[in-house]
Amino acid sequence: MTTLARRTHTCGEPRARHSGSRVTLQGWVDAHRDLGGVVFMDLRDRYGITQVTVDHRSPPQARQAAAAARLEYVMQIRGTIIPREKPNPDMPTGQVEVLADSVELLSSTLPLPFAISDDCNANEDTRLRYRFLDLRRPALQENLLTRHKAALTARLYLDSQGFTEVETPVLTRATPEGARDYLVPSRVHPGSWYALPQSPQIFKQILMVAGADRYFQVVKCFRDEDLRADRQPEFTQIDMELSFADRELVMEIAQGLTTAIWRQVLGVEAGPFPRLSYHQAMSRYGCDAPDTRFGLEHHDLTQLLQGTAFRIIAGALEQEGGICKAFLVPGAAGSTSRKTLDSWTELVRTHGLGGLLWAKVVQGKWTGPLARLGQQERSAIATSVDATPGDLLLLAAGPASRVHAGLSALRLHVARVRELIPRDQFSFCWITDFPAFEFDEGQQRWVAVHHPFTAPLPQHVPLLGSGREHEILSDAYDLVCNGHEIAGGSVRIHDPQVQSRVFHALGLDRRQAEEKFGFLLEALRYGAPPHGGIAFGFDRCVMLLCGTENIRDVIAFPKTTSAQDLMSGAPGTVDAAQLAELHVTNAASG
RNA sequence: GGGGUUGUAGUUAAGUUGGUGAUAACGCCGGCCUGUCACGCCGGAGGCCGCGGGUUCGAGUCCCGUCAACCCCGCCA
């Protein structure tokens, strides 16, 4: 029977200076090389790997146990650290090895479904099914550690700035607007439901009314929407709210937090944090979360091409809200094949554009579809986008939203395939002054772009109810890094009158507003301090810090794109009795 | 809800215009091996070719449907 000993060192610790020390190590067998008379075992824990040697100097029992060991068995080794006959410069512990005098099996394993190795490329569903094995891989261990360091730094920084971490309810009530809610039936109140929070928005505002002054929380949020590479149904925010704060103060704190995290986790100085208005971002990049690590900026050619004889463009511009924009890929004329251009056309089509127009700028003339433009138009465009021979011009015309969506996706794609994106660089920017409302064609009403508690810019408050809602800008701000929105926030409405007018603009009458948000409206009537806040998408921040494009790499137990946990089997069925107790019947057939 | 990619041994992959026995590497099992670090050598076991239909004398291969994972659009205040 093996007796569990206390380890003296981790598997990452042994160095030449430990030579001669008696040690006890515990860990997983990472490699097993049985040469007959000598067995080498690499023992791994999350701190590193140390080579264990078992040969004629070891007692028979140890030699037997070492020979019987297999990959991923859990072993307890006692022995002496000695310098290696042949050091391995590729291992941090490679100067030494442990000459074992005791080799004990703590736990064996079933045959492994895949190799525990960073270059293992087993299918993701297999790895998610056996997440406990996948997480043993050093790369994922490292990601969890990075996540921990980032969260710890956030707590320490925010504490140093006078913030208090306050927990808000997970069982709360459904609110209209926003994402689909995850619902939890009430046992005690038949027919009533809790909702899991999409964010602690209302509670943190009420905490401001309650005098918390500076609140933060590392908090799970839940949204029942379809998933993406950077989206999970439950995700974590670093959520914060400040009383007596204007946007400058919130942005200052957010920059301070970002700087602290990047410095502490990566040793990198974050910043600068330039600012772009939403309008500027759309006009230069076609999206509100631009990757500013590279150029390929968009140019608006709508005015320039008014009245063009080029039928496709003229047709697009005649439509209400039709625009024409283009960007230049320097030096790409010669190296971009027709096939590539066809694939780029397909890409913009997925964003609703009819197609992509292009021209290769060669000495003195253009080739490609846009060569049919008039001479004057060509030279005006060339001047506008600063085209020089050898460049490739990519142009789209159509409804503004589609042109922006298509060309911003294309800008990113072209930058990737042409390797224009610098590695290991973080490019931050603030996007400010978002439109407060957008018209939802489906619902035939205005909806909040941010959320309904976002303050309009003070000078735009009078426009509420004027029929000019589309002109209202909000006092909101997003922090963007490398094309990812990593934080978003706003100054909030603290005047119940203004809040009521916003609800009215959103088509919620007094009764509906009171029913859905009455508790916030009521709180605002009892001495609400001016306040504002911001929430960081923590998982996305950690993705950036870890250098991964996949949110599942930074979450210990993530879900698939169909919101299943392949390890636990969630979601699962429940007993009829359990449903009955909750006053719920199952409408799903089969 | 829509589009795309993928699915063959425990794992990763090969498998040609449909044509004899479904192949390799790693892992697993057995044997040998005293300085390996991707140890090496010899031998062995292991298959619902995702699932269901169809075409065909014959399907891993062609067609239809379906399921799952991933990526994208819609959606995500």
Tab-separated table of C-alpha atoms in Angstrom, chain A residues 212-484:
chain	number	residue	atom	x	y	z
A	212	ALA	CA	-21.669	52.306	-2.669
A	213	ASP	CA	-19.746	55.023	-4.533
A	214	ARG	CA	-17.390	52.684	-6.354
A	215	TYR	CA	-18.549	49.144	-7.084
A	216	PHE	CA	-16.958	46.325	-9.023
A	217	GLN	CA	-17.533	42.624	-9.511
A	218	VAL	CA	-15.941	39.772	-11.389
A	219	VAL	CA	-19.231	38.327	-12.473
A	220	LYS	CA	-20.814	35.667	-14.661
A	221	CYS	CA	-23.321	36.892	-17.228
A	222	PHE	CA	-25.699	34.759	-19.272
A	223	ARG	CA	-27.089	35.298	-22.757
A	224	ASP	CA	-29.073	32.695	-24.635
A	225	GLU	CA	-27.921	33.590	-28.131
A	226	ASP	CA	-26.084	31.684	-30.844
A	227	LEU	CA	-22.367	31.298	-30.221
A	228	ARG	CA	-19.183	32.239	-32.010
A	229	ALA	CA	-15.452	31.715	-31.638
A	230	ASP	CA	-15.398	34.558	-29.086
A	231	ARG	CA	-18.832	34.016	-27.497
A	232	GLN	CA	-20.051	31.622	-24.798
A	233	PRO	CA	-23.522	31.428	-23.266
A	234	GLU	CA	-22.031	32.196	-19.869
A	235	PHE	CA	-19.120	34.561	-19.752
A	236	THR	CA	-17.343	36.757	-17.266
A	237	GLN	CA	-17.309	40.505	-16.955
A	238	ILE	CA	-15.229	42.781	-14.822
A	239	ASP	CA	-18.104	45.074	-14.092
A	240	MET	CA	-17.740	48.460	-12.419
A	241	GLU	CA	-19.697	51.585	-11.642
A	242	LEU	CA	-18.667	54.936	-10.174
A	243	SER	CA	-20.688	57.703	-8.559
A	244	PHE	CA	-20.072	61.359	-9.437
A	245	ALA	CA	-18.306	60.210	-12.575
A	246	ASP	CA	-18.259	61.688	-16.044
A	247	ARG	CA	-16.949	59.747	-18.996
A	248	GLU	CA	-13.422	61.062	-18.480
A	249	LEU	CA	-13.198	59.569	-15.007
A	250	VAL	CA	-14.564	56.172	-16.098
A	251	MET	CA	-12.189	56.060	-19.054
A	252	GLU	CA	-9.281	57.013	-16.819
A	253	ILE	CA	-10.043	54.142	-14.433
A	254	ALA	CA	-10.566	51.725	-17.321
A	255	GLN	CA	-7.222	52.686	-18.845
A	256	GLY	CA	-5.582	52.326	-15.450
A	257	LEU	CA	-7.047	48.849	-15.092
A	258	THR	CA	-5.998	47.837	-18.594
A	259	THR	CA	-2.495	49.150	-18.024
A	260	ALA	CA	-2.208	47.323	-14.709
A	261	ILE	CA	-3.353	44.008	-16.195
A	262	TRP	CA	-1.127	44.183	-19.280
A	263	ARG	CA	1.854	45.210	-17.169
A	264	GLN	CA	1.328	42.576	-14.492
A	265	VAL	CA	0.469	39.677	-16.788
A	266	LEU	CA	2.649	40.334	-19.819
A	267	GLY	CA	5.096	42.993	-18.682
A	268	VAL	CA	3.838	45.121	-21.545
A	269	GLU	CA	2.993	48.825	-21.385
A	270	ALA	CA	-0.520	49.162	-22.785
A	271	GLY	CA	-1.489	52.231	-24.733
A	272	PRO	CA	-1.727	54.808	-26.117
A	273	PHE	CA	-5.523	54.989	-26.019
A	274	PRO	CA	-6.529	57.204	-28.916
A	275	ARG	CA	-10.174	58.099	-29.371
A	276	LEU	CA	-12.410	57.789	-32.366
A	277	SER	CA	-16.029	58.756	-32.564
A	278	TYR	CA	-18.384	56.038	-33.778
A	279	HIS	CA	-18.823	58.113	-36.913
A	280	GLN	CA	-15.072	58.276	-37.527
A	281	ALA	CA	-14.651	54.549	-36.891
A	282	MET	CA	-17.389	53.667	-39.357
A	283	SER	CA	-16.037	56.017	-41.941
A	284	ARG	CA	-12.421	54.850	-41.679
A	285	TYR	CA	-12.905	51.153	-40.907
A	286	GLY	CA	-16.563	50.326	-41.552
A	287	CYS	CA	-17.020	48.906	-38.072
A	288	ASP	CA	-17.214	50.064	-34.469
A	289	ALA	CA	-14.460	47.756	-33.214
A	290	PRO	CA	-11.643	48.343	-35.701
A	291	ASP	CA	-8.349	46.498	-35.670
A	292	THR	CA	-5.979	49.451	-35.727
A	293	ARG	CA	-2.768	47.439	-35.983
A	294	PHE	CA	-2.714	47.951	-39.736
A	295	GLY	CA	-3.905	50.375	-42.419
A	296	LEU	CA	-6.133	49.515	-45.384
A	297	GLU	CA	-8.451	52.337	-44.308
A	298	HIS	CA	-11.656	52.892	-46.180
A	299	HIS	CA	-12.365	55.920	-48.386
A	300	ASP	CA	-15.827	57.247	-49.086
A	301	LEU	CA	-16.262	57.753	-52.810
A	302	THR	CA	-20.006	58.425	-52.694
A	303	GLN	CA	-19.748	62.117	-53.568
A	304	LEU	CA	-17.035	61.573	-56.130
A	305	LEU	CA	-19.038	58.992	-58.053
A	306	GLN	CA	-22.423	60.733	-57.945
A	307	GLY	CA	-23.762	60.629	-61.487
A	308	THR	CA	-21.267	58.073	-62.736
A	309	ALA	CA	-22.071	56.216	-65.925
A	310	PHE	CA	-20.870	52.986	-64.318
A	311	ARG	CA	-24.221	51.258	-64.012
A	312	ILE	CA	-23.634	49.040	-60.960
A	313	ILE	CA	-22.369	51.941	-58.883
A	314	ALA	CA	-24.953	54.409	-60.180
A	315	GLY	CA	-27.714	51.943	-59.376
A	316	ALA	CA	-26.457	51.490	-55.811
A	317	LEU	CA	-26.131	55.220	-55.231
A	318	GLU	CA	-29.640	55.917	-56.449
A	319	GLN	CA	-31.028	53.812	-53.616
A	320	GLU	CA	-31.948	55.506	-50.353
A	321	GLY	CA	-28.860	55.398	-48.139
A	322	GLY	CA	-26.666	53.976	-50.876
A	323	ILE	CA	-22.933	54.607	-50.568
A	324	CYS	CA	-19.737	53.675	-52.311
A	325	LYS	CA	-16.488	53.022	-50.463
A	326	ALA	CA	-13.128	51.577	-51.350
A	327	PHE	CA	-9.756	50.727	-49.967
A	328	LEU	CA	-6.349	50.260	-51.416
A	329	VAL	CA	-4.090	47.244	-50.942
A	330	PRO	CA	-0.623	48.644	-51.622
A	331	GLY	CA	1.527	46.576	-53.953
A	332	ALA	CA	-1.039	43.795	-54.309
A	333	ALA	CA	-1.844	44.169	-58.011
A	334	GLY	CA	0.710	41.658	-59.221
A	335	SER	CA	0.289	39.091	-56.465
A	336	THR	CA	-3.495	38.823	-56.328
A	337	SER	CA	-4.939	36.210	-58.652
A	338	ARG	CA	-8.353	36.207	-60.232
A	339	LYS	CA	-9.177	33.197	-58.064
A	340	THR	CA	-8.285	35.139	-54.940
A	341	LEU	CA	-10.413	38.070	-56.037
A	342	ASP	CA	-13.297	35.666	-56.638
A	343	SER	CA	-12.965	34.341	-53.098
A	344	TRP	CA	-12.951	37.916	-51.778
A	345	THR	CA	-16.110	38.553	-53.770
A	346	GLU	CA	-17.701	35.542	-52.093
A	347	LEU	CA	-16.672	36.915	-48.717
A	348	VAL	CA	-18.384	40.281	-49.223
A	349	ARG	CA	-21.449	38.517	-50.609
A	350	THR	CA	-21.897	36.732	-47.279
A	351	HIS	CA	-22.340	40.203	-45.829
A	352	GLY	CA	-25.130	41.003	-48.233
A	353	LEU	CA	-23.242	42.837	-50.940
A	354	GLY	CA	-23.982	42.038	-54.561
A	355	GLY	CA	-20.310	41.823	-55.389
A	356	LEU	CA	-16.886	43.378	-55.277
A	357	LEU	CA	-15.463	45.779	-57.817
A	358	TRP	CA	-11.727	46.013	-58.233
A	359	ALA	CA	-8.944	47.479	-60.282
A	360	LYS	CA	-5.292	46.710	-60.564
A	361	VAL	CA	-3.386	49.951	-60.960
A	362	VAL	CA	-0.605	49.339	-63.450
A	363	GLN	CA	1.608	51.878	-65.123
A	364	GLY	CA	-0.742	54.579	-66.395
A	365	LYS	CA	-3.876	52.457	-66.611
A	366	TRP	CA	-6.250	50.214	-64.720
A	367	THR	CA	-7.262	46.631	-65.351
A	368	GLY	CA	-10.292	44.853	-63.949
A	369	PRO	CA	-13.963	45.783	-63.706
A	370	LEU	CA	-13.286	49.353	-62.592
A	371	ALA	CA	-11.224	50.023	-65.729
A	372	ARG	CA	-14.531	50.872	-67.322
A	373	LEU	CA	-14.846	54.013	-65.195
A	374	GLY	CA	-14.280	57.278	-67.010
A	375	GLN	CA	-10.772	58.705	-67.148
A	376	GLN	CA	-11.728	61.636	-64.934
A	377	GLU	CA	-13.325	59.358	-62.360
A	378	ARG	CA	-10.293	57.094	-62.308
A	379	SER	CA	-7.875	59.891	-61.703
A	380	ALA	CA	-10.127	61.471	-59.075
A	381	ILE	CA	-10.340	58.144	-57.249
A	382	ALA	CA	-6.586	57.582	-57.577
A	383	THR	CA	-5.978	60.971	-56.002
A	384	SER	CA	-8.570	60.371	-53.288
A	385	VAL	CA	-7.139	57.014	-52.191
A	386	ASP	CA	-3.551	57.914	-53.088
A	387	ALA	CA	-3.094	55.024	-55.519
A	388	THR	CA	0.277	54.320	-57.052
A	389	PRO	CA	1.225	51.768	-59.720
A	390	GLY	CA	1.175	48.217	-58.397
A	391	ASP	CA	-1.702	48.847	-56.007
A	392	LEU	CA	-4.992	46.979	-55.890
A	393	LEU	CA	-8.215	48.929	-55.408
A	394	LEU	CA	-11.224	47.180	-53.866
A	395	LEU	CA	-14.581	48.911	-54.079
A	396	ALA	CA	-18.138	48.209	-53.002
A	397	ALA	CA	-21.392	50.056	-53.508
A	398	GLY	CA	-24.758	49.485	-51.898
A	399	PRO	CA	-26.689	50.159	-48.701
A	400	ALA	CA	-24.375	51.708	-46.099
A	401	SER	CA	-24.729	48.897	-43.575
A	402	ARG	CA	-23.792	46.239	-46.138
A	403	VAL	CA	-20.914	48.207	-47.622
A	404	HIS	CA	-19.520	48.721	-44.141
A	405	ALA	CA	-20.014	45.102	-43.111
A	406	GLY	CA	-18.568	43.701	-46.333
A	407	LEU	CA	-15.583	45.991	-46.644
A	408	SER	CA	-14.650	45.791	-42.962
A	409	ALA	CA	-14.686	41.976	-43.121
A	410	LEU	CA	-12.660	42.143	-46.312
A	411	ARG	CA	-10.192	44.604	-44.797
A	412	LEU	CA	-9.533	42.142	-41.988
A	413	HIS	CA	-9.325	39.158	-44.319
A	414	VAL	CA	-6.908	40.860	-46.707
A	415	ALA	CA	-4.719	41.949	-43.804
A	416	ARG	CA	-4.592	38.377	-42.538
A	417	VAL	CA	-3.805	36.659	-45.804
A	418	ARG	CA	-1.240	39.286	-46.788
A	419	GLU	CA	0.244	39.122	-43.287
A	420	LEU	CA	-0.085	42.836	-42.658
A	421	ILE	CA	-0.944	42.354	-38.979
A	422	PRO	CA	2.038	42.758	-36.663
A	423	ARG	CA	2.400	39.975	-34.110
A	424	ASP	CA	2.687	40.557	-30.379
A	425	GLN	CA	1.326	44.059	-30.669
A	426	PHE	CA	-1.660	45.507	-28.850
A	427	SER	CA	-3.390	48.444	-30.436
A	428	PHE	CA	-6.048	50.065	-28.267
A	429	CYS	CA	-8.601	52.706	-29.070
A	430	TRP	CA	-11.728	54.189	-27.582
A	431	ILE	CA	-14.870	54.445	-29.637
A	432	THR	CA	-17.234	57.143	-28.355
A	433	ASP	CA	-20.462	58.944	-29.182
A	434	PHE	CA	-22.506	56.009	-30.419
A	435	PRO	CA	-25.971	56.571	-31.782
A	436	ALA	CA	-28.347	56.077	-28.863
A	437	PHE	CA	-31.049	54.345	-30.888
A	438	GLU	CA	-31.412	52.348	-34.040
A	439	PHE	CA	-34.620	51.524	-35.813
A	440	ASP	CA	-35.591	47.871	-35.688
A	441	GLU	CA	-37.330	47.049	-38.970
A	442	GLY	CA	-38.706	43.806	-37.565
A	443	GLN	CA	-40.329	45.373	-34.522
A	444	GLN	CA	-40.987	48.709	-36.261
A	445	ARG	CA	-39.645	50.701	-33.318
A	446	TRP	CA	-36.512	52.276	-31.938
A	447	VAL	CA	-34.253	50.077	-29.841
A	448	ALA	CA	-31.350	51.076	-27.636
A	449	VAL	CA	-27.948	50.513	-29.253
A	450	HIS	CA	-26.246	50.188	-25.860
A	451	HIS	CA	-28.959	49.697	-23.244
A	452	PRO	CA	-31.935	51.804	-22.151
A	453	PHE	CA	-30.122	53.353	-19.166
A	454	THR	CA	-27.411	55.006	-21.246
A	455	ALA	CA	-27.457	58.800	-21.003
A	456	PRO	CA	-27.834	60.718	-24.233
A	457	LEU	CA	-25.266	63.462	-24.714
A	458	PRO	CA	-26.664	66.361	-22.664
A	459	GLN	CA	-27.135	68.559	-25.725
A	460	HIS	CA	-29.183	65.811	-27.381
A	461	VAL	CA	-31.664	65.251	-24.549
A	462	PRO	CA	-34.140	67.747	-26.050
A	463	LEU	CA	-34.360	65.566	-29.175
A	464	LEU	CA	-36.097	62.813	-27.192
A	465	GLY	CA	-39.635	62.545	-28.512
A	466	SER	CA	-38.940	65.010	-31.319
A	467	GLY	CA	-39.013	62.423	-34.079
A	468	ARG	CA	-35.291	62.987	-34.613
A	469	GLU	CA	-34.230	60.060	-32.411
A	470	HIS	CA	-31.751	58.893	-35.020
A	471	GLU	CA	-29.674	62.031	-34.417
A	472	ILE	CA	-29.273	61.412	-30.699
A	473	LEU	CA	-25.789	60.343	-29.648
A	474	SER	CA	-25.153	58.683	-26.336
A	475	ASP	CA	-22.497	59.284	-23.703
A	476	ALA	CA	-21.142	55.788	-24.277
A	477	TYR	CA	-17.683	54.436	-24.902
A	478	ASP	CA	-16.173	51.126	-25.940
A	479	LEU	CA	-12.577	50.098	-25.437
A	480	VAL	CA	-11.251	48.192	-28.434
A	481	CYS	CA	-8.030	46.196	-28.700
A	482	ASN	CA	-6.868	44.548	-31.923
A	483	GLY	CA	-10.391	44.571	-33.311
A	484	HIS	CA	-12.034	43.112	-30.207
